[in-house]
Amino acid sequence: MGKTVSHQGFMTGELLVAMPQMRDARFTRSVIYICAHTSDGAMGLVVNRLVGSLTFPDLLQQLNIDAHGKGEHIRIRSGGPVETGRGFVLHSTDYVDDATLKVGDTVGLTATIDILKDIASGSGPRRSLLALGYAGWGPGQLDQELQANAWLTVPADEELIFDDALNDKWERSLSKIGVDFTFLTGEAGHA
């Protein structure tokens, strides 16, 4: 069931945390879960930004899916600037179907209407995050941005990925690797 992403030295399954000097306003203070990173490029979902006022029940209504009173608490994230009309569900792997990309042992990615129906009926994954759009990088682009000191990498965990405390997720992500953001600089060091 599902496909599994091979890590092979890439950052699949890690968090990218924007450095304070990030100039691209779309990614300022962002935390991105990397769903796929290969020699062909990278794809991830911003996990600490909300989409305006669209709610999960509104989305279900637009898709003609009966909510069954489930999912009112789900807040829709802005996953990134690419294909903002496309939805992605990042979720715990207690839910896996043929369309699920298993990013790791505990996280999967599914982009079908079936998972939305299952969440609405209460038979979806234990933990999930719904995002519209994604962040994408071409071959070697993310690696160049890392070398230019635009991002830090942080080991992902379910709390940082799925919790709804978005206002301090950037700081909490940095503190996970012992970094105090007030001491960060945009200067890259080379030995």
C-alpha atoms as a printed R data frame, in Angstrom:
    type eleno elety resid chain resno       x      y      z
1   ATOM     1    CA   MET     A     1   0.000  0.000  0.000
2   ATOM     2    CA   GLY     A     2   1.286  3.427 -0.895
3   ATOM     3    CA   LYS     A     3   4.711  4.378 -2.138
4   ATOM     4    CA   THR     A     4   7.705  5.097  0.110
5   ATOM     5    CA   VAL     A     5  10.195  7.887 -0.556
6   ATOM     6    CA   SER     A     6  13.839  6.818 -0.395
7   ATOM     7    CA   HIS     A     7  15.991  9.175  1.699
8   ATOM     8    CA   GLN     A     8  19.474  8.428  0.271
9   ATOM     9    CA   GLY     A     9  21.178 11.484  1.746
10  ATOM    10    CA   PHE     A    10  18.453 13.951  0.818
11  ATOM    11    CA   MET     A    11  16.235 15.858  3.258
12  ATOM    12    CA   THR     A    12  12.957 14.011  2.759
13  ATOM    13    CA   GLY     A    13  11.122 13.907  6.091
14  ATOM    14    CA   GLU     A    14  12.998 16.867  7.593
15  ATOM    15    CA   LEU     A    15  11.845 20.386  8.409
16  ATOM    16    CA   LEU     A    16  13.271 23.437  6.683
17  ATOM    17    CA   VAL     A    17  13.280 26.528  8.862
18  ATOM    18    CA   ALA     A    18  13.728 29.904  7.199
19  ATOM    19    CA   MET     A    19  16.665 31.953  8.419
20  ATOM    20    CA   PRO     A    20  15.738 35.408  9.802
21  ATOM    21    CA   GLN     A    21  17.149 37.200  6.764
22  ATOM    22    CA   MET     A    22  14.833 35.322  4.331
23  ATOM    23    CA   ARG     A    23  14.020 37.961  1.709
24  ATOM    24    CA   ASP     A    24  11.170 36.123 -0.005
25  ATOM    25    CA   ALA     A    25   8.073 37.303  1.900
26  ATOM    26    CA   ARG     A    26   6.268 34.074  0.992
27  ATOM    27    CA   PHE     A    27   8.715 32.177  3.203
28  ATOM    28    CA   THR     A    28   9.604 34.633  5.993
29  ATOM    29    CA   ARG     A    29   9.670 32.718  9.297
30  ATOM    30    CA   SER     A    30   8.278 29.638  7.576
31  ATOM    31    CA   VAL     A    31   8.606 26.012  8.626
32  ATOM    32    CA   ILE     A    32   8.368 23.562  5.723
33  ATOM    33    CA   TYR     A    33   8.022 19.797  5.937
34  ATOM    34    CA   ILE     A    34   9.987 18.244  3.057
35  ATOM    35    CA   CYS     A    35   7.823 15.544  1.453
36  ATOM    36    CA   ALA     A    36  10.261 14.670 -1.335
37  ATOM    37    CA   HIS     A    37  13.873 15.639 -2.083
38  ATOM    38    CA   THR     A    38  15.736 13.936 -4.900
39  ATOM    39    CA   SER     A    39  18.207 14.884 -7.602
40  ATOM    40    CA   ASP     A    40  15.152 15.973 -9.629
41  ATOM    41    CA   GLY     A    41  14.143 18.639 -7.075
42  ATOM    42    CA   ALA     A    42  12.198 19.005 -3.857
43  ATOM    43    CA   MET     A    43   8.615 19.449 -2.682
44  ATOM    44    CA   GLY     A    44   7.369 20.458  0.748
45  ATOM    45    CA   LEU     A    45   4.446 21.941  2.652
46  ATOM    46    CA   VAL     A    46   4.571 25.056  4.807
47  ATOM    47    CA   VAL     A    47   3.147 23.904  8.152
48  ATOM    48    CA   ASN     A    48   2.895 27.213 10.023
49  ATOM    49    CA   ARG     A    49   0.720 29.440  7.791
50  ATOM    50    CA   LEU     A    50  -3.034 29.502  7.376
51  ATOM    51    CA   VAL     A    51  -5.078 30.136  4.234
52  ATOM    52    CA   GLY     A    52  -7.210 33.259  4.795
53  ATOM    53    CA   SER     A    53 -10.711 32.527  5.987
54  ATOM    54    CA   LEU     A    54 -11.428 29.226  4.181
55  ATOM    55    CA   THR     A    55 -12.545 26.572  6.647
56  ATOM    56    CA   PHE     A    56 -12.655 22.802  6.267
57  ATOM    57    CA   PRO     A    57 -16.487 22.780  6.296
58  ATOM    58    CA   ASP     A    58 -16.448 25.473  3.563
59  ATOM    59    CA   LEU     A    59 -14.087 23.351  1.480
60  ATOM    60    CA   LEU     A    60 -16.228 20.243  1.956
61  ATOM    61    CA   GLN     A    61 -19.305 22.199  0.900
62  ATOM    62    CA   GLN     A    62 -17.512 23.399 -2.265
63  ATOM    63    CA   LEU     A    63 -16.627 19.774 -3.042
64  ATOM    64    CA   ASN     A    64 -20.184 18.530 -2.231
65  ATOM    65    CA   ILE     A    65 -18.917 16.326  0.619
66  ATOM    66    CA   ASP     A    66 -21.139 15.800  3.668
67  ATOM    67    CA   ALA     A    67 -19.168 16.807  6.761
68  ATOM    68    CA   HIS     A    68 -21.056 14.501  9.149
69  ATOM    69    CA   GLY     A    69 -20.246 17.056 11.868
70  ATOM    70    CA   LYS     A    70 -16.540 16.177 11.693
71  ATOM    71    CA   GLY     A    71 -13.569 18.415 11.000
72  ATOM    72    CA   GLU     A    72 -14.882 21.798 12.182
73  ATOM    73    CA   HIS     A    73 -11.598 22.249 14.060
74  ATOM    74    CA   ILE     A    74  -9.398 21.666 10.995
75  ATOM    75    CA   ARG     A    75  -7.555 24.798  9.917
76  ATOM    76    CA   ILE     A    76  -6.390 24.891  6.309
77  ATOM    77    CA   ARG     A    77  -2.730 25.728  5.813
78  ATOM    78    CA   SER     A    78  -1.122 27.642  2.993
79  ATOM    79    CA   GLY     A    79   1.261 24.930  1.820
80  ATOM    80    CA   GLY     A    80   3.233 27.180 -0.508
81  ATOM    81    CA   PRO     A    81   3.005 29.342 -3.617
82  ATOM    82    CA   VAL     A    82   2.874 26.549 -6.233
83  ATOM    83    CA   GLU     A    83  -0.520 25.225 -7.418
84  ATOM    84    CA   THR     A    84  -2.452 27.019 -4.660
85  ATOM    85    CA   GLY     A    85  -5.731 25.495 -5.834
86  ATOM    86    CA   ARG     A    86  -4.482 21.966 -5.256
87  ATOM    87    CA   GLY     A    87  -4.978 20.262 -1.895
88  ATOM    88    CA   PHE     A    88  -2.589 18.005  0.002
89  ATOM    89    CA   VAL     A    89  -3.139 16.106  3.239
90  ATOM    90    CA   LEU     A    90  -0.076 15.398  5.339
91  ATOM    91    CA   HIS     A    91  -1.044 12.746  7.867
92  ATOM    92    CA   SER     A    92  -0.108  9.989 10.273
93  ATOM    93    CA   THR     A    93   0.491  6.605  8.646
94  ATOM    94    CA   ASP     A    94  -2.348  4.867 10.448
95  ATOM    95    CA   TYR     A    95  -4.146  5.888  7.230
96  ATOM    96    CA   VAL     A    96  -2.552  4.631  4.012
97  ATOM    97    CA   ASP     A    97  -4.172  3.930  0.659
98  ATOM    98    CA   ASP     A    98  -2.845  3.258 -2.833
99  ATOM    99    CA   ALA     A    99  -2.431  7.001 -3.505
100 ATOM   100    CA   THR     A   100  -0.482  7.671 -0.293
101 ATOM   101    CA   LEU     A   101   3.174  8.597 -0.522
102 ATOM   102    CA   LYS     A   102   4.815  7.335  2.667
103 ATOM   103    CA   VAL     A   103   7.385 10.001  3.486
104 ATOM   104    CA   GLY     A   104   8.683  8.062  6.455
105 ATOM   105    CA   ASP     A   105   7.550  5.591  9.070
106 ATOM   106    CA   THR     A   106   5.080  7.984 10.694
107 ATOM   107    CA   VAL     A   107   4.091 10.511  7.989
108 ATOM   108    CA   GLY     A   108   2.246 10.103  4.709
109 ATOM   109    CA   LEU     A   109   1.039 12.457  1.987
110 ATOM   110    CA   THR     A   110  -2.238 11.925  0.159
111 ATOM   111    CA   ALA     A   111  -3.775 14.262 -2.408
112 ATOM   112    CA   THR     A   112  -7.110 12.629 -3.225
113 ATOM   113    CA   ILE     A   113 -10.696 13.555 -2.516
114 ATOM   114    CA   ASP     A   114 -11.131 10.168 -0.788
115 ATOM   115    CA   ILE     A   115  -9.023 11.211  2.195
116 ATOM   116    CA   LEU     A   116 -11.154 14.346  2.603
117 ATOM   117    CA   LYS     A   117 -14.289 12.171  2.602
118 ATOM   118    CA   ASP     A   118 -12.709  9.845  5.167
119 ATOM   119    CA   ILE     A   119 -11.709 12.751  7.428
120 ATOM   120    CA   ALA     A   120 -15.232 14.185  7.120
121 ATOM   121    CA   SER     A   121 -16.770 10.839  8.074
122 ATOM   122    CA   GLY     A   122 -14.415 10.315 11.014
123 ATOM   123    CA   SER     A   123 -12.517  7.417  9.423
124 ATOM   124    CA   GLY     A   124  -9.451  9.393  8.364
125 ATOM   125    CA   PRO     A   125  -5.986  9.470  9.909
126 ATOM   126    CA   ARG     A   126  -5.354 10.052 13.618
127 ATOM   127    CA   ARG     A   127  -3.458 13.286 12.827
128 ATOM   128    CA   SER     A   128  -3.631 15.357  9.680
129 ATOM   129    CA   LEU     A   129  -2.831 18.698  8.162
130 ATOM   130    CA   LEU     A   130  -4.659 19.993  5.090
131 ATOM   131    CA   ALA     A   131  -2.715 22.400  2.858
132 ATOM   132    CA   LEU     A   132  -3.484 24.233 -0.353
133 ATOM   133    CA   GLY     A   133  -0.458 24.644 -2.600
134 ATOM   134    CA   TYR     A   134   3.112 23.562 -2.009
135 ATOM   135    CA   ALA     A   135   6.697 24.791 -2.020
136 ATOM   136    CA   GLY     A   136   8.788 23.425 -4.864
137 ATOM   137    CA   TRP     A   137  12.423 23.540 -5.962
138 ATOM   138    CA   GLY     A   138  14.018 22.498 -9.248
139 ATOM   139    CA   PRO     A   139  17.081 20.226 -9.488
140 ATOM   140    CA   GLY     A   140  19.812 21.497 -7.161
141 ATOM   141    CA   GLN     A   141  17.878 24.663 -6.224
142 ATOM   142    CA   LEU     A   142  17.222 23.728 -2.592
143 ATOM   143    CA   ASP     A   143  20.820 22.601 -2.170
144 ATOM   144    CA   GLN     A   144  21.988 26.024 -3.424
145 ATOM   145    CA   GLU     A   145  19.641 27.802 -1.018
146 ATOM   146    CA   LEU     A   146  20.999 25.728  1.864
147 ATOM   147    CA   GLN     A   147  24.582 26.611  0.876
148 ATOM   148    CA   ALA     A   148  23.548 30.272  0.720
149 ATOM   149    CA   ASN     A   149  22.413 30.020  4.356
150 ATOM   150    CA   ALA     A   150  18.699 30.616  3.583
151 ATOM   151    CA   TRP     A   151  17.460 27.600  5.590
152 ATOM   152    CA   LEU     A   152  18.279 25.444  8.582
153 ATOM   153    CA   THR     A   153  17.269 21.802  8.710
154 ATOM   154    CA   VAL     A   154  15.559 20.401 11.778
155 ATOM   155    CA   PRO     A   155  14.500 16.813 12.527
156 ATOM   156    CA   ALA     A   156  10.720 16.582 12.174
157 ATOM   157    CA   ASP     A   157   8.389 15.289 14.841
158 ATOM   158    CA   GLU     A   158   4.608 14.959 14.938
159 ATOM   159    CA   GLU     A   159   4.106 17.933 17.270
160 ATOM   160    CA   LEU     A   160   6.044 20.338 15.073
161 ATOM   161    CA   ILE     A   161   4.295 19.041 11.970
162 ATOM   162    CA   PHE     A   162   0.696 18.687 13.102
163 ATOM   163    CA   ASP     A   163   0.008 20.887 16.127
164 ATOM   164    CA   ASP     A   164  -2.128 24.000 15.686
165 ATOM   165    CA   ALA     A   165   0.132 26.327 17.703
166 ATOM   166    CA   LEU     A   166   1.328 28.208 14.632
167 ATOM   167    CA   ASN     A   167   2.449 31.524 16.143
168 ATOM   168    CA   ASP     A   168   5.573 30.084 17.776
169 ATOM   169    CA   LYS     A   169   6.257 27.052 15.544
170 ATOM   170    CA   TRP     A   170   9.233 28.789 13.902
171 ATOM   171    CA   GLU     A   171  10.863 29.504 17.275
172 ATOM   172    CA   ARG     A   172  10.058 26.020 18.610
173 ATOM   173    CA   SER     A   173  11.593 24.454 15.504
174 ATOM   174    CA   LEU     A   174  14.817 26.393 16.004
175 ATOM   175    CA   SER     A   175  14.950 25.601 19.717
176 ATOM   176    CA   LYS     A   176  14.702 21.883 18.895
177 ATOM   177    CA   ILE     A   177  18.264 22.101 17.557
178 ATOM   178    CA   GLY     A   178  19.409 24.437 20.341
179 ATOM   179    CA   VAL     A   179  19.316 27.644 18.282
180 ATOM   180    CA   ASP     A   180  18.305 30.992 19.756
181 ATOM   181    CA   PHE     A   181  17.001 32.977 16.779
182 ATOM   182    CA   THR     A   182  18.254 36.249 18.262
183 ATOM   183    CA   PHE     A   183  21.834 35.061 17.609
184 ATOM   184    CA   LEU     A   184  21.295 33.982 13.993
185 ATOM   185    CA   THR     A   185  23.045 35.842 11.196
186 ATOM   186    CA   GLY     A   186  22.736 35.716  7.453
187 ATOM   187    CA   GLU     A   187  26.483 35.483  6.925
188 ATOM   188    CA   ALA     A   188  27.602 32.129  5.605
189 ATOM   189    CA   GLY     A   189  30.781 30.710  7.043
190 ATOM   190    CA   HIS     A   190  33.341 28.769  5.063
191 ATOM   191    CA   ALA     A   191  36.292 26.847  6.449
